[in-house]
Amino acid sequence: MMNALERLFVDSKLGVHVLVCVFAISSWVDINGMWVELPIFVTHLPEEWTLPSYITILSQIANIGPIIFIIIAYILKKRSPASKLTLDKVTSYAIMFVGLTSTLLLAFLWQRTAHVAGSERSVALLALSFFLAVMDCTSSLAYVAFLAALKPAYMASFFFGEGLSGFLPAMMALGQGAGDVLCVNGSSTVEKNISGVLVNGTSYFEYPTYTDPRFSVQLFFILLSALIFLSIVAFTLLNFWGYCKDEFVTASSYDLEQDFEEKTKGKSYSCGDSVEGLGISNPVCSVRDETPNIADGHAHFTDLHKSSDSGSHVMAAGSSGSGSSGIGSNGSRDTLVQNDSSDEGKSLVKKGEDKEVSMVIAIFLLVQVVIINFLITSFVLSVQTYSSLPYGISTYNLVVTLSNIANPLACFVSLFLAVSSPLTISALTSLGCACGAYIIVAATMSPDPPMVGHAAGGPVSVAVWVGASFFLTYAKVSVAGVMRLAGRRALIWYGVATQLGALIGAVTGFILVNEIKIFKDASWC
């Protein structure tokens, strides 16, 4: 562990790691806060068991945010790195301030309903969840794009902080509790027609009553607002505190690879030579200096950067502090090679092959990101009530909270057991998909999922949900580590894959839950 910590903090500052971590908490803390409150929402709001599917589909309609960000980023494609970094910063501030305002409003308006389309709807909760989702979905692109301006060592801290955006609300929800559902005996007088004679009779039944949690939903959302405020403070310090200034990479490492190619066509530059018109040294050497390789058996990556004339430059893309790998991002001019004899160090592509091989590896990993987010970010969340609530509200509460804790746990493990091999990442994805398959089967069997009514039913449901969250998050973070060294553009495509998978899963879940209605509620009593 000490060696891992030494690798993590080499050429980086502990204080900046902390600030990056706190900044990342704002990425999904508000939406995650809504999810861990669902055990309370489904017992108090008119949508009941279908509420998760509504929140999920609204979260994906909110992809209008990332789409706008991508359009603006494309318009600024030929602009200076300073303009692109300004876009990332302004967007990040907007995400946090809108999140702060919406979360405060939720604290006071979450129970407000209105009659819409013939039914009572939780208009305040659903409307505010949409605004939160717009901001949080956009953070998948804007935040990681901003991280490209920092040294690679801080990527692991960012994902740990993003994991805390689920962990902290989950811990708060565990302390809050979800209350309980108590079945109370009741009776009513009814008239019965016996041989043409009306006779008064008594009908007996049970109805649910709900006990209050340990502290209110209002206080819960006020505490979430405080976390977002701390993220705003951390982000401001990252950008304006002199202590952090040296932790930003040079422009050449951020987004000048394309400009370097355009400025150097037909010319040859050696390490240390200044590139006319860019005011920088050869970025092939700059990136090597800023992301040193890790010795002693850890993964090394080499990006063969073929020049337009007969020579070639070699860039040691290296591993970040978390052991991440890199994929070439310069089109036909890049081939990714891994130089290591260990199992984890098997070549991602063979030396000397053309650009299509590197592209195949990138697409292979991004497809996995789509599948991962289809499952854990949207689809299984849409059916979460049906897979776990039949075992009782306590089981449902544990599923919601512990699966959110498994997310940062996976990020923490990735700091010390970094994965860069596509085969290992695929194995993690497969384990997560197996857990996801069990969840889906259990949901389709509602109100009688496997082992319902047995002592083992609830614990198994919780364990499977925790496993799905852990393995799929571990795989997702590992792919992000591979993409980091390819630069800002690769990270944006990673964000696109994240949102695409979540969108497909949300639409599928909403249709199956609310239109086809293949999932059935269980009676509270």
XYZ file of C-alpha atoms in Angstrom, residues 1 20 24 32 53 56 72 183 185 208 272 303 346 358 366 412 416 433 435 437 513 516-517:
23
model
C 0.000 0.000 0.000
C -9.937 17.551 -6.775
C -15.737 15.821 -7.827
C -27.519 10.195 -5.818
C -38.449 4.907 -13.836
C -34.421 7.724 -14.743
C -19.908 24.324 -28.161
C -49.817 -3.156 8.655
C -56.088 -4.083 10.993
C -50.216 0.202 5.663
C 13.663 20.661 -26.558
C 3.024 6.026 -28.216
C 0.511 -7.938 -22.372
C -5.612 1.072 -31.716
C -16.061 2.236 -25.108
C -10.632 3.325 -3.861
C -4.011 0.395 -5.428
C -23.318 -8.126 -15.987
C -25.146 -9.655 -11.160
C -28.871 -10.344 -15.019
C -42.258 -0.325 -16.482
C -45.754 -2.547 -21.340
C -45.996 -2.965 -17.541
